[in-house]
Short mmCIF file of C-alpha atoms in Angstrom, two decimals:
data_model
loop_
_atom_site.label_atom_id
_atom_site.label_comp_id
_atom_site.label_asym_id
_atom_site.label_seq_id
_atom_site.Cartn_x
_atom_site.Cartn_y
_atom_site.Cartn_z
CA MET A 1 -47.19 160.95 125.10
CA THR A 2 -45.22 157.98 126.43
CA THR A 3 -41.75 157.39 125.56
CA ARG A 4 -42.88 154.54 123.11
CA GLN A 5 -45.54 156.92 121.45
CA ARG A 6 -43.41 159.92 121.22
CA ILE A 7 -40.42 157.43 118.41
CA PHE A 8 -43.10 155.63 117.06
CA TRP A 9 -44.77 159.18 115.78
CA ILE A 10 -41.27 160.20 115.15
CA LEU A 11 -40.53 157.47 112.68
CA PHE A 12 -43.84 157.37 110.88
CA THR A 13 -43.10 160.98 110.18
CA LEU A 14 -39.64 160.11 108.61
CA PHE A 15 -41.23 157.59 106.73
CA ILE A 16 -43.82 159.56 105.21
CA GLY A 17 -40.92 162.75 104.92
CA ALA A 18 -39.07 159.91 102.87
CA VAL A 19 -41.76 158.60 100.75
CA VAL A 20 -42.96 161.94 99.74
CA PHE A 21 -38.83 162.52 98.71
CA ILE A 22 -38.38 159.67 96.98
CA TYR A 23 -41.36 160.04 95.02
CA SER A 24 -39.92 163.32 94.46
CA PHE A 25 -37.15 162.82 92.97
CA HIS A 26 -38.00 160.07 90.66
CA GLN A 27 -37.58 162.78 87.94
CA VAL A 28 -35.01 165.07 89.04
CA ASN A 29 -32.05 165.36 86.86
CA LEU A 30 -29.42 164.88 89.43
CA LYS A 31 -26.70 166.53 87.41
CA GLN A 32 -29.04 169.86 87.44
CA PHE A 33 -29.68 169.18 91.30
CA CYS A 34 -25.96 169.19 91.65
CA GLN A 35 -25.34 172.17 89.90
CA GLN A 36 -28.27 173.89 91.74
CA ILE A 37 -26.60 173.43 94.44
CA SER A 38 -22.94 175.13 93.82
CA LYS A 39 -25.44 177.96 92.14
CA THR A 40 -27.77 178.95 94.93
CA ASN A 41 -27.02 181.76 96.99
CA TYR A 42 -26.54 180.31 100.24
CA GLY A 43 -26.96 184.30 102.03
CA TRP A 44 -30.70 184.33 100.76
CA LEU A 45 -30.79 180.78 102.59
CA LEU A 46 -29.22 182.09 105.90
CA PHE A 47 -31.11 184.93 105.92
CA ALA A 48 -34.48 182.42 106.28
CA PHE A 49 -32.98 180.34 108.76
CA VAL A 50 -32.72 183.35 110.72
CA LEU A 51 -36.40 184.44 109.94
CA VAL A 52 -36.96 181.08 111.07
CA ILE A 53 -34.99 181.35 114.25
CA PHE A 54 -37.36 184.79 114.91
CA TYR A 55 -40.96 182.62 114.13
CA TYR A 56 -39.82 180.88 117.27
CA LEU A 57 -38.26 184.08 119.20
CA THR A 58 -41.64 185.87 118.86
CA MET A 59 -43.36 183.14 119.63
CA ALA A 60 -41.42 182.95 122.98
CA TRP A 61 -42.52 186.61 122.85
CA ILE A 62 -45.58 185.94 122.57
CA LEU A 63 -46.09 183.56 125.01
CA LYS A 64 -44.33 186.13 127.67
CA VAL A 65 -46.80 188.40 127.13
CA LEU A 66 -49.39 186.32 127.72
CA ILE A 67 -48.07 185.03 130.80
CA ALA A 68 -47.42 188.21 132.78
CA PRO A 69 -47.46 189.36 135.45
CA HIS A 70 -46.46 185.75 136.57
CA LYS A 71 -42.64 185.50 136.35
CA ALA A 72 -41.21 182.06 134.62
CA SER A 73 -37.27 180.78 133.77
CA LEU A 74 -36.42 182.90 130.50
CA TRP A 75 -34.65 179.35 128.55
CA GLY A 76 -37.73 177.96 130.28
CA ILE A 77 -40.28 179.99 128.17
CA VAL A 78 -37.83 180.27 124.95
CA ARG A 79 -37.20 176.46 124.52
CA THR A 80 -40.95 175.96 124.94
CA PRO A 81 -42.02 176.85 121.37
CA TRP A 82 -39.71 174.53 120.24
CA MET A 83 -41.41 171.54 122.16
CA GLU A 84 -44.64 172.92 120.99
CA GLN A 85 -43.39 172.60 117.05
CA PHE A 86 -42.14 169.35 117.84
CA GLY A 87 -45.65 167.78 119.38
CA ASN A 88 -46.79 169.76 116.75
CA GLY A 89 -45.06 167.92 114.13
CA ILE A 90 -45.21 164.55 115.09
CA THR A 91 -48.81 164.23 115.09
CA PRO A 92 -52.20 164.55 112.82
CA PHE A 93 -53.93 167.62 112.73
CA SER A 94 -51.37 168.70 115.34
CA ILE A 95 -52.71 167.89 118.20
CA GLY A 96 -49.41 167.38 119.79
CA GLY A 97 -48.60 170.74 120.32
CA GLN A 98 -51.02 172.25 123.47
CA PRO A 99 -49.60 169.17 125.78
CA MET A 100 -46.05 170.07 125.10
CA GLN A 101 -46.89 173.95 125.16
CA ILE A 102 -48.72 173.39 128.70
CA LEU A 103 -45.47 171.24 129.68
CA GLY A 104 -42.77 173.32 128.47
CA LEU A 105 -44.55 176.56 130.47
CA ARG A 106 -44.83 174.12 133.82
CA GLN A 107 -41.36 173.23 133.52
CA ALA A 108 -40.46 177.11 132.57
CA GLY A 109 -42.28 177.46 136.24
CA ILE A 110 -46.25 178.24 135.43
CA SER A 111 -48.52 175.97 137.39
CA VAL A 112 -50.33 173.26 134.87
CA GLY A 113 -54.00 175.43 135.64
CA GLU A 114 -51.76 178.71 134.34
CA GLY A 115 -49.77 177.26 131.77
CA THR A 116 -53.38 175.80 130.37
CA SER A 117 -55.19 179.19 130.38
CA VAL A 118 -52.29 180.40 128.52
CA SER A 119 -52.25 177.55 126.03
CA LEU A 120 -56.10 178.50 125.39
CA MET A 121 -55.70 182.06 124.88
CA LYS A 122 -53.35 181.48 122.68
CA PHE A 123 -54.98 178.94 120.80
CA VAL A 124 -58.52 182.19 120.29
CA ILE A 125 -55.95 184.19 119.08
CA TYR A 126 -54.19 182.67 116.47
CA GLN A 127 -57.74 180.69 115.03
CA GLY A 128 -58.49 184.70 114.62
CA MET A 129 -54.85 185.62 113.09
CA ILE A 130 -55.06 182.81 110.73
CA VAL A 131 -58.51 184.17 109.48
CA VAL A 132 -57.06 187.60 109.55
CA ALA A 133 -54.22 186.70 107.90
CA PHE A 134 -56.30 184.74 104.85
CA LEU A 135 -58.75 187.89 104.98
CA ILE A 136 -55.25 190.00 103.86
CA CYS A 137 -54.58 187.60 101.48
CA LEU A 138 -57.52 187.84 99.29
CA LEU A 139 -56.36 191.05 98.05
CA PHE A 140 -53.37 189.66 96.31
CA GLY A 141 -53.11 186.10 95.44
CA TYR A 142 -56.36 184.18 95.53
CA GLN A 143 -57.19 185.22 92.19
CA TYR A 144 -54.29 183.79 90.67
CA VAL A 145 -54.99 180.50 92.38
CA ALA A 146 -58.57 180.38 91.32
CA ASN A 147 -57.49 181.38 87.61
CA HIS A 148 -54.56 178.85 87.44
CA MET A 149 -54.26 176.25 90.35
CA LEU A 150 -58.21 174.82 90.38
CA SER A 151 -57.20 171.84 92.24
CA MET A 152 -56.00 173.80 94.98
CA THR A 153 -58.82 176.16 95.69
CA SER A 154 -61.32 173.56 96.91
CA LEU A 155 -58.60 172.72 99.35
CA VAL A 156 -57.75 176.21 100.35
CA ILE A 157 -62.05 176.72 100.75
CA PHE A 158 -62.70 173.58 102.93
CA GLY A 159 -59.33 174.82 104.89
CA VAL A 160 -60.99 178.52 105.04
CA ALA A 161 -64.12 176.81 106.28
CA ILE A 162 -62.43 174.37 108.84
CA HIS A 163 -61.01 177.45 110.51
CA VAL A 164 -63.93 179.88 110.27
CA LEU A 165 -66.30 177.19 111.87
CA VAL A 166 -63.68 176.63 114.35
CA LEU A 167 -63.11 180.61 115.61
CA LEU A 168 -66.93 180.72 115.63
CA GLY A 169 -66.90 177.21 117.85
CA LEU A 170 -64.61 179.74 120.00
CA ILE A 171 -66.71 182.43 119.94
CA PHE A 172 -69.52 180.44 120.88
CA ILE A 173 -68.31 179.03 124.23
CA MET A 174 -66.97 182.40 125.20
CA PHE A 175 -70.37 184.10 124.86
CA PHE A 176 -72.68 180.78 125.29
CA PRO A 177 -71.32 177.98 127.32
CA PRO A 178 -75.32 176.64 128.64
CA ILE A 179 -75.85 176.46 125.00
CA THR A 180 -72.89 175.27 123.65
CA GLU A 181 -72.52 171.92 126.54
CA LYS A 182 -76.74 171.37 125.06
CA ILE A 183 -74.82 171.35 121.75
CA ALA A 184 -72.01 169.23 122.79
CA ASN A 185 -74.33 166.81 124.29
CA LEU A 186 -76.22 165.94 120.90
CA VAL A 187 -73.10 165.35 119.28
CA LEU A 188 -72.14 162.99 121.95
CA ALA A 189 -75.62 161.09 121.31
CA PRO A 190 -74.29 158.39 118.71
CA PHE A 191 -71.50 157.82 121.13
CA HIS A 192 -74.14 155.60 123.47
CA TRP A 193 -74.48 153.60 120.73
CA PHE A 194 -71.13 151.81 120.77
CA LEU A 195 -69.74 153.17 124.06
CA SER A 196 -70.90 152.17 127.75
CA GLU A 197 -73.25 154.97 129.44
CA LYS A 198 -69.89 155.33 132.08
CA GLN A 199 -67.57 155.84 129.18
CA THR A 200 -70.14 158.66 127.64
CA ALA A 201 -70.89 160.10 130.93
CA GLY A 202 -67.20 160.25 131.52
CA ILE A 203 -66.60 162.23 127.83
CA ALA A 204 -69.35 164.51 129.05
CA LYS A 205 -68.14 165.44 132.17
CA LYS A 206 -64.63 166.10 130.89
CA LEU A 207 -66.24 167.46 127.35
CA ASP A 208 -68.76 170.41 129.96
CA GLN A 209 -65.36 170.93 132.02
CA ARG A 210 -62.57 172.28 129.02
CA ILE A 211 -65.82 174.45 127.97
CA LEU A 212 -66.54 175.76 131.68
CA GLU A 213 -62.52 176.38 131.35
CA PHE A 214 -62.35 177.65 128.77
CA HIS A 215 -65.05 180.21 129.10
CA VAL A 216 -62.91 181.36 131.98
CA VAL A 217 -59.92 182.11 130.06
CA SER A 218 -61.85 183.87 127.39
CA ASN A 219 -63.21 186.30 129.78
CA LYS A 220 -60.73 186.90 131.27
CA LEU A 221 -58.70 187.89 128.14
CA ALA A 222 -61.38 189.81 127.37
CA LYS A 223 -61.16 192.04 130.39
CA ASN A 224 -57.39 192.48 129.29
CA PRO A 225 -57.51 194.71 125.68
CA LYS A 226 -53.80 195.68 126.11
CA LYS A 227 -52.66 192.29 126.73
CA LEU A 228 -54.90 190.93 123.59
CA ILE A 229 -53.75 193.37 121.52
CA ALA A 230 -50.41 193.05 121.98
CA ALA A 231 -50.69 189.37 121.46
CA SER A 232 -52.64 189.47 118.22
CA LEU A 233 -50.47 191.98 116.99
CA LEU A 234 -47.70 189.30 117.58
CA THR A 235 -49.14 186.46 116.09
CA LEU A 236 -49.46 188.29 113.06
CA LEU A 237 -46.05 189.04 112.95
CA GLN A 238 -45.01 185.66 113.86
CA LEU A 239 -47.38 184.04 111.12
CA PHE A 240 -45.99 186.54 108.51
CA ILE A 241 -42.15 185.58 109.11
CA TYR A 242 -43.15 182.41 108.80
CA TYR A 243 -45.02 183.15 105.49
CA ALA A 244 -42.48 185.08 103.83
CA ILE A 245 -39.63 181.95 104.12
CA PRO A 246 -40.57 180.48 101.16
CA TYR A 247 -39.78 184.54 99.04
CA PHE A 248 -36.15 184.03 100.76
CA ILE A 249 -35.60 180.50 99.37
CA LEU A 250 -36.95 181.25 96.02
CA LEU A 251 -34.63 184.26 95.90
CA ALA A 252 -31.34 181.79 96.80
CA VAL A 253 -32.75 179.36 93.85
CA GLY A 254 -32.35 182.57 91.34
CA ALA A 255 -36.68 183.13 91.33
CA HIS A 256 -35.54 186.96 90.97
CA ASN A 257 -39.02 187.30 89.09
CA ALA A 258 -40.87 186.84 92.45
CA ASP A 259 -43.13 189.48 93.81
CA PHE A 260 -42.80 189.58 97.91
CA ILE A 261 -46.06 190.31 98.61
CA PHE A 262 -47.46 187.60 95.99
CA ILE A 263 -45.41 184.65 97.55
CA VAL A 264 -46.23 185.54 100.99
CA ALA A 265 -49.83 185.06 99.89
CA LEU A 266 -49.74 182.01 98.19
CA ASN A 267 -47.57 180.60 101.38
CA VAL A 268 -51.19 181.50 103.08
CA ILE A 269 -52.86 180.18 100.96
CA LEU A 270 -50.94 176.85 101.08
CA THR A 271 -51.04 176.86 104.68
CA LEU A 272 -54.75 177.07 104.73
CA ALA A 273 -54.65 174.06 102.07
CA ILE A 274 -52.46 171.62 104.26
CA SER A 275 -54.05 171.82 107.75
CA ILE A 276 -56.60 169.42 106.13
CA PHE A 277 -54.36 166.50 105.70
CA PRO A 278 -54.43 164.64 108.68
CA VAL A 279 -51.18 163.03 108.81
CA PRO A 280 -48.54 165.24 110.52
CA GLY A 281 -47.00 168.22 108.84
CA GLY A 282 -49.70 167.83 106.03
CA SER A 283 -46.89 165.65 104.53
CA GLY A 284 -47.61 164.78 101.05
CA GLY A 285 -50.16 167.67 100.62
CA ALA A 286 -47.53 170.07 101.85
CA GLU A 287 -45.00 169.20 98.85
CA ILE A 288 -47.29 169.04 96.43
CA GLY A 289 -48.74 172.61 97.27
CA PHE A 290 -45.90 173.97 97.14
CA SER A 291 -44.83 172.28 93.90
CA LEU A 292 -48.23 173.36 92.46
CA LEU A 293 -47.98 177.19 93.69
CA PHE A 294 -44.24 178.18 92.96
CA SER A 295 -42.93 176.11 89.97
CA SER A 296 -43.71 178.65 87.74
CA PHE A 297 -41.47 180.68 89.40
CA LEU A 298 -38.50 178.32 88.60
CA ALA A 299 -36.95 177.35 85.99
CA ASN A 300 -37.33 173.74 86.06
CA HIS A 301 -38.89 170.60 87.86
CA THR A 302 -35.19 170.01 89.44
CA VAL A 303 -35.09 173.86 91.05
CA THR A 304 -38.44 173.40 91.93
CA ILE A 305 -38.06 169.78 94.23
CA PHE A 306 -34.22 171.62 95.50
CA ALA A 307 -36.75 174.63 96.59
CA MET A 308 -39.38 172.45 98.31
CA LEU A 309 -37.13 170.38 99.94
CA ILE A 310 -34.98 173.30 101.64
CA TRP A 311 -38.37 174.70 102.11
CA ARG A 312 -39.37 171.96 104.30
CA ILE A 313 -36.20 171.07 106.20
CA LEU A 314 -36.16 174.84 107.66
CA THR A 315 -40.34 174.71 108.20
CA TYR A 316 -40.87 171.69 109.57
CA TYR A 317 -37.70 169.26 109.76
CA PHE A 318 -35.47 171.22 111.84
CA GLY A 319 -38.30 172.61 113.96
CA ILE A 320 -38.88 168.60 115.18
CA PHE A 321 -35.34 167.81 115.48
CA ALA A 322 -34.60 171.52 117.37
CA GLY A 323 -37.88 170.43 119.52
CA LEU A 324 -37.10 167.21 120.44
CA ILE A 325 -33.48 168.51 121.51
CA ALA A 326 -35.01 171.69 123.34
CA TYR A 327 -37.50 169.33 125.35
CA ASN A 328 -34.88 167.47 127.00
CA LEU A 329 -33.20 170.37 127.43
CA VAL A 330 -34.97 170.87 130.99
CA PRO A 331 -34.45 174.29 133.10
CA SER A 332 -31.60 173.61 135.53
CA HIS A 333 -33.64 175.16 138.27
CA TYR A 334 -36.77 173.31 137.52
CA ASP A 335 -37.80 171.28 140.32
CA GLY A 336 -39.59 168.36 138.92
CA LYS A 337 -42.63 168.69 140.54
CA ASN A 338 -44.66 172.05 139.80
CA ASN A 339 -42.33 175.17 140.00
CA VAL A 340 -39.16 176.22 139.12
CA LYS A 341 -36.80 176.37 142.48
CA ASN A 342 -36.81 179.93 144.03
#
C-alpha cells in the first residue's frame, strides 16, 4: 500500500466515522450527554482500556508462539499487531491487515517467507476460533437476538455462513490442493470474458502458488500439535478479551443490570454481524448493531450513544492511530533490507 493509498483510506475511514457519529448525535440531548460525562465511572473505563492493551499483547504472544524457534526483536513483535490493526481498520473487509503483519514481522527479523507462513497459520487458527467462539455463545445469547432482534438475525446467520465457508475452504486446501486448484480454475473461467489470456494466466498462476503455499503451511502446523493448541487457546483468550470490553463500558455508564456472560455472547454476535459490511471497520453497521443489542441495558438513547462512542474509540479508532504510530517506530536495529542486525 502506497503512502497516497494509506492517506486516502485513513481520510475515508474518518469521513465514514464522522458521518455515522453526526447522524447518531442528531437525537442526543446535549445536556444529558454532558451529565453522563460527569457521572461515568472512569475506573471501569480504565479497566476496559487495559483490556484493549492486553488484547494486542495477546496477539503478540500468539505471534511469538508461531515464529518459534526463530528469534525476533521484542519491540518488533509487540508493534506488529498494532500495525495489523492499522491495516485492518482502514481497508474494506480488513484486507490490509495481513500485508502489514508480514511487514511488521520482516522488520522484527523474520524473513518474508517465514512471515507469510506465520501470517497464514494465524489466519487459519483465527478463523477456526471465531467459529468456536460463536458456538460457545449460542449457549447464552443467540436466543435473545432471535426473539428480540430479528433484523440482526439474518446478518448474524450470513456472517456465520461466511466464516464457516472460509474455514471449510481452508480445510479443503489443507487436504485436497489438486482438487482445490481445479475448482479455482473453474471460478476463474468468467475472467476470460473481460481480461486478456495473459492476465488470466497470471492470476491463475498466483492463485495456484498461494494454494500450494497454504497447503505447505497447513501441513507444517498440523505436524506441531503443541504449537497449534497453544496458539488456538491464546486466540480464544484474545477473542474473549475483546468480547468482554463492552461489559465494562456498560458498567462505566451505569448499566449494573448487565450480565457478563450474556454481554460477551451478544458481542460475539455483533462482531459476526458487522464483519460482512464492506467498509473499513464495519462503520455504520457496528454503531447500529451496538445500539440495537445494548440499548435495552441503558437508561436512554443519549447514554447508548455515549457508550457506543467510547466503545468505538477504544476498540477501533485507538487501534488505528496507535498502529499508525507503531508503523513509524521501526526497530532501531532493522537493517532496512531483510532482517534485524545481529
